């Protein structure tokens, strides 16, 4: 039986970047002078994203589902934050940062879906 090929390069790049995102968000949260009600979610999302990327790297379906929810949730949260303030342009500009992550999510669900068990 043919073993589906592993999404090596994209997942390896995510493995390298995601610890820095998790540690960076935790550090920035720790050094912040003022904490709002939901500011604790920033490091939590960073750590969750790291765990889900590890799941992607080892080829688990829970990693793919969690990573997808995290990426889509970040885009929805960005639009939910900016839209009531009539700053839709800022929401679109901010969401362009997430475009590579969205494209990777689509790639994992379409091209490399058979790899995840």
Rosetta silent file (secondary structure, phi, psi, omega in degrees, C-alpha in Angstrom):
SEQUENCE: XXXXXXXXXXXXXXXXXXXXXXXXXXXXXXXXXXXXXXXXXXXXXXXXXXXXXXXXXXXXXXXXXXXXXXXXXXXXXXXXXXXXXXXXXXXXXXXXXXXXXXXXXXXXXXXXXXXXX
SCORE:     score description
SCORE:     0.000 S_00000001
   1 L     0.000  136.720 -179.262    0.000    0.000    0.000 S_00000001
   2 L   -74.720  128.604  175.981    1.319    3.420   -0.876 S_00000001
   3 L   -86.001  125.908 -179.560    2.152    5.582    2.095 S_00000001
   4 L   -63.759  143.151 -177.008    1.086    9.204    1.497 S_00000001
   5 L   -73.367  148.267 -176.583    3.995   11.601    1.439 S_00000001
   6 L   -81.497  138.898  176.015    4.586   13.841    4.386 S_00000001
   7 L   -77.291   81.469 -166.536    4.188   17.632    4.026 S_00000001
   8 H   -71.564  -60.012 -169.047    7.807   18.174    5.045 S_00000001
   9 H   -64.309  -49.598 -177.231    8.878   21.716    4.191 S_00000001
  10 H   -63.888  -40.494 -179.120    5.742   23.605    5.222 S_00000001
  11 H   -71.513  -36.558  177.992    5.372   21.667    8.468 S_00000001
  12 H   -65.730  -40.440  177.254    9.053   22.033    9.306 S_00000001
  13 H   -62.473  -42.423  176.570    8.845   25.809    8.775 S_00000001
  14 H   -63.333  -37.433  178.391    5.824   25.923   11.099 S_00000001
  15 H   -64.686  -33.900  179.677    7.754   23.853   13.664 S_00000001
  16 H   -75.818  -40.066 -175.037   10.583   26.375   13.600 S_00000001
  17 H   -79.504  -38.523 -170.978    8.347   29.459   13.775 S_00000001
  18 H   -63.094  -35.364  175.579    5.675   28.335   16.240 S_00000001
  19 H   -63.863  -35.287  178.275    7.881   28.116   19.389 S_00000001
  20 H   -66.848  -37.328  177.009    8.981   31.693   18.772 S_00000001
  21 H   -65.622  -44.706 -179.476    5.347   32.774   18.430 S_00000001
  22 H   -64.075  -48.117 -179.804    4.401   30.966   21.648 S_00000001
  23 H   -68.261  -38.563  178.946    7.355   32.320   23.635 S_00000001
  24 H   -63.964  -43.910  179.848    7.022   35.788   22.115 S_00000001
  25 H   -67.172  -37.584  177.754    3.345   36.069   22.976 S_00000001
  26 H   -67.147  -40.668  179.134    3.977   34.828   26.514 S_00000001
  27 H   -66.523  -46.158  179.284    6.865   37.272   26.972 S_00000001
  28 H   -63.104  -37.805  177.266    4.928   40.242   25.601 S_00000001
  29 H   -65.254  -38.901 -178.744    1.986   39.383   27.834 S_00000001
  30 H   -68.434  -36.138 -177.601    4.285   39.189   30.871 S_00000001
  31 H   -85.269   -7.805 -177.752    5.921   42.555   30.173 S_00000001
  32 L   -68.504  138.741  179.500    2.658   44.405   29.460 S_00000001
  33 L   -77.603  -40.593 -176.193    1.788   47.097   31.997 S_00000001
  34 L  -113.992  131.486  178.167   -1.962   47.003   31.491 S_00000001
  35 L  -115.951  125.122  175.528   -3.940   43.789   31.131 S_00000001
  36 L   -87.157  179.699 -173.544   -7.436   43.804   29.705 S_00000001
  37 L   -60.476  -43.359 -173.959  -10.042   41.127   30.344 S_00000001
  38 L  -105.958   15.346 -179.430   -9.116   38.807   27.464 S_00000001
  39 L   -65.328  -25.474 -179.957   -5.376   39.527   27.200 S_00000001
  40 H   -65.754  -17.460 -179.661   -4.541   36.160   28.763 S_00000001
  41 H   -71.041  -23.088 -178.360   -5.831   34.509   25.569 S_00000001
  42 H   -61.519  -54.420  177.468   -2.848   35.779   23.564 S_00000001
  43 H   -68.218  -30.246  178.537   -0.253   33.460   25.170 S_00000001
  44 H   -63.794  -43.660  177.985   -2.823   30.661   25.431 S_00000001
  45 H   -64.729  -38.930  177.499   -3.448   30.830   21.671 S_00000001
  46 H   -62.097  -43.128  179.490    0.316   30.877   21.052 S_00000001
  47 H   -69.767  -41.001  176.898    0.844   27.767   23.159 S_00000001
  48 H   -60.631  -42.549 -179.913   -2.184   26.012   21.614 S_00000001
  49 H   -61.652  -40.139  178.139   -0.885   26.796   18.160 S_00000001
  50 H   -62.790  -43.042  179.526    2.486   25.244   19.072 S_00000001
  51 H   -63.535  -41.984 -179.513    0.793   22.065   20.339 S_00000001
  52 H   -69.360  -33.256  177.080   -1.313   21.770   17.183 S_00000001
  53 H   -68.342  -35.893  173.833    1.732   22.310   14.950 S_00000001
  54 H   -61.483  -41.378  175.881    3.471   19.468   16.789 S_00000001
  55 H   -61.850  -38.471  175.454    0.378   17.386   15.984 S_00000001
  56 H   -62.722  -42.854 -175.842    0.706   18.415   12.337 S_00000001
  57 H   -64.311  -37.393  179.930    4.367   17.450   12.330 S_00000001
  58 H   -89.050   -2.045  172.293    3.691   13.940   13.632 S_00000001
  59 L    84.931   34.245 -179.684    0.717   13.549   11.287 S_00000001
  60 L   -99.045  142.570 -179.537   -2.227   13.495   13.656 S_00000001
  61 H   -66.803  -34.547  178.484   -5.728   14.521   12.642 S_00000001
  62 H   -62.825  -32.495  176.438   -6.308   16.327   15.957 S_00000001
  63 H   -66.890  -40.346  178.787   -3.360   18.574   15.093 S_00000001
  64 H   -67.164  -42.832  179.287   -4.889   19.416   11.721 S_00000001
  65 H   -65.332  -46.931 -179.587   -8.312   20.129   13.225 S_00000001
  66 H   -64.633  -40.818  177.881   -6.882   22.253   16.041 S_00000001
  67 H   -63.108  -42.153  179.148   -4.565   24.154   13.725 S_00000001
  68 H   -63.381  -43.651  179.209   -7.472   24.879   11.376 S_00000001
  69 H   -63.954  -40.426  179.788   -9.674   26.101   14.230 S_00000001
  70 H   -63.574  -46.908 -178.519   -6.871   28.324   15.528 S_00000001
  71 H   -65.957  -48.069  179.803   -6.193   29.950   12.153 S_00000001
  72 H   -64.892  -37.330  178.135   -9.863   30.467   11.289 S_00000001
  73 H   -64.203  -38.339  177.233  -10.521   31.705   14.834 S_00000001
  74 H   -64.425  -41.128  178.642   -7.759   34.309   14.547 S_00000001
  75 H   -66.266  -44.352  179.120   -9.217   35.639   11.300 S_00000001
  76 H   -63.548  -42.493  179.566  -12.748   35.744   12.739 S_00000001
  77 H   -64.279  -36.488  178.123  -11.508   37.451   15.919 S_00000001
  78 H   -63.479  -47.524  179.339   -9.661   40.053   13.847 S_00000001
  79 H   -67.774  -36.408  178.965  -12.769   40.910   11.852 S_00000001
  80 H   -66.826  -28.692  179.450  -14.954   40.842   14.977 S_00000001
  81 H   -77.150  -43.586 -173.555  -12.620   43.333   16.636 S_00000001
  82 H   -86.902  -30.439 -173.769  -12.312   45.834   13.781 S_00000001
  83 H   -62.903  -44.277  178.689  -15.751   45.679   12.123 S_00000001
  84 L   -63.533  -20.806  179.499  -17.807   47.334   14.911 S_00000001
  85 L   -89.870    8.174 -176.651  -15.323   50.232   14.860 S_00000001
  86 L    56.281   39.915  178.185  -15.922   50.739   11.105 S_00000001
  87 L  -120.143   53.676 -177.596  -12.305   49.835   10.387 S_00000001
  88 H   -64.102  -33.488  177.142  -12.842   47.091    7.856 S_00000001
  89 H   -61.711  -40.556  177.841   -9.747   48.183    5.915 S_00000001
  90 H   -65.799  -35.785  178.204   -7.626   47.615    9.009 S_00000001
  91 H   -64.906  -42.063  179.259   -9.202   44.169    9.437 S_00000001
  92 H   -66.597  -42.860  179.456   -8.319   43.220    5.863 S_00000001
  93 H   -63.975  -41.061  178.593   -4.757   44.536    6.237 S_00000001
  94 H   -67.654  -36.822 -178.380   -4.289   42.680    9.512 S_00000001
  95 H   -72.623  -17.998  177.166   -5.731   39.479    8.051 S_00000001
  96 H   -64.776  -24.458  175.884   -3.244   39.491    5.183 S_00000001
  97 H   -64.474  -33.115 -178.475   -0.647   38.389    7.735 S_00000001
  98 H   -83.212   -5.241 -176.189   -2.710   35.219    8.226 S_00000001
  99 H   -57.505  -45.110  176.864   -2.945   34.511    4.472 S_00000001
 100 H   -61.721  -35.740  178.484    0.024   32.074    4.376 S_00000001
 101 H   -68.165  -38.345  177.442   -1.453   30.207    7.345 S_00000001
 102 H   -65.650  -42.885  178.766   -4.858   30.041    5.650 S_00000001
 103 H   -64.664  -38.149  175.771   -3.260   28.769    2.439 S_00000001
 104 H   -64.836  -39.024  177.474   -1.335   26.126    4.399 S_00000001
 105 H   -61.807  -44.871  177.549   -4.559   25.031    6.078 S_00000001
 106 H   -62.536  -41.332  178.762   -6.251   24.659    2.694 S_00000001
 107 H   -61.202  -45.652  179.715   -3.190   22.777    1.398 S_00000001
 108 H   -64.474  -39.233 -177.828   -3.251   20.358    4.343 S_00000001
 109 H   -76.065  -26.232 -177.109   -6.986   19.698    4.009 S_00000001
 110 H  -100.731  -60.652 -173.289   -6.929   19.198    0.235 S_00000001
 111 L   -77.878  -44.765 -172.719   -3.574   17.945   -1.009 S_00000001
 112 L  -105.848   18.643 -176.924   -2.091   16.291    2.082 S_00000001
 113 H   -59.973  -35.190 -177.238   -5.258   15.169    3.875 S_00000001
 114 H   -67.345  -20.168 -179.526   -4.462   11.465    3.444 S_00000001
 115 H   -71.497  -32.636 -174.639   -1.244   11.870    5.458 S_00000001
 116 L   -83.195  128.218 -176.751   -3.055   12.769    8.687 S_00000001
 117 L  -115.074    0.000    0.000   -4.360    9.813   10.680 S_00000001
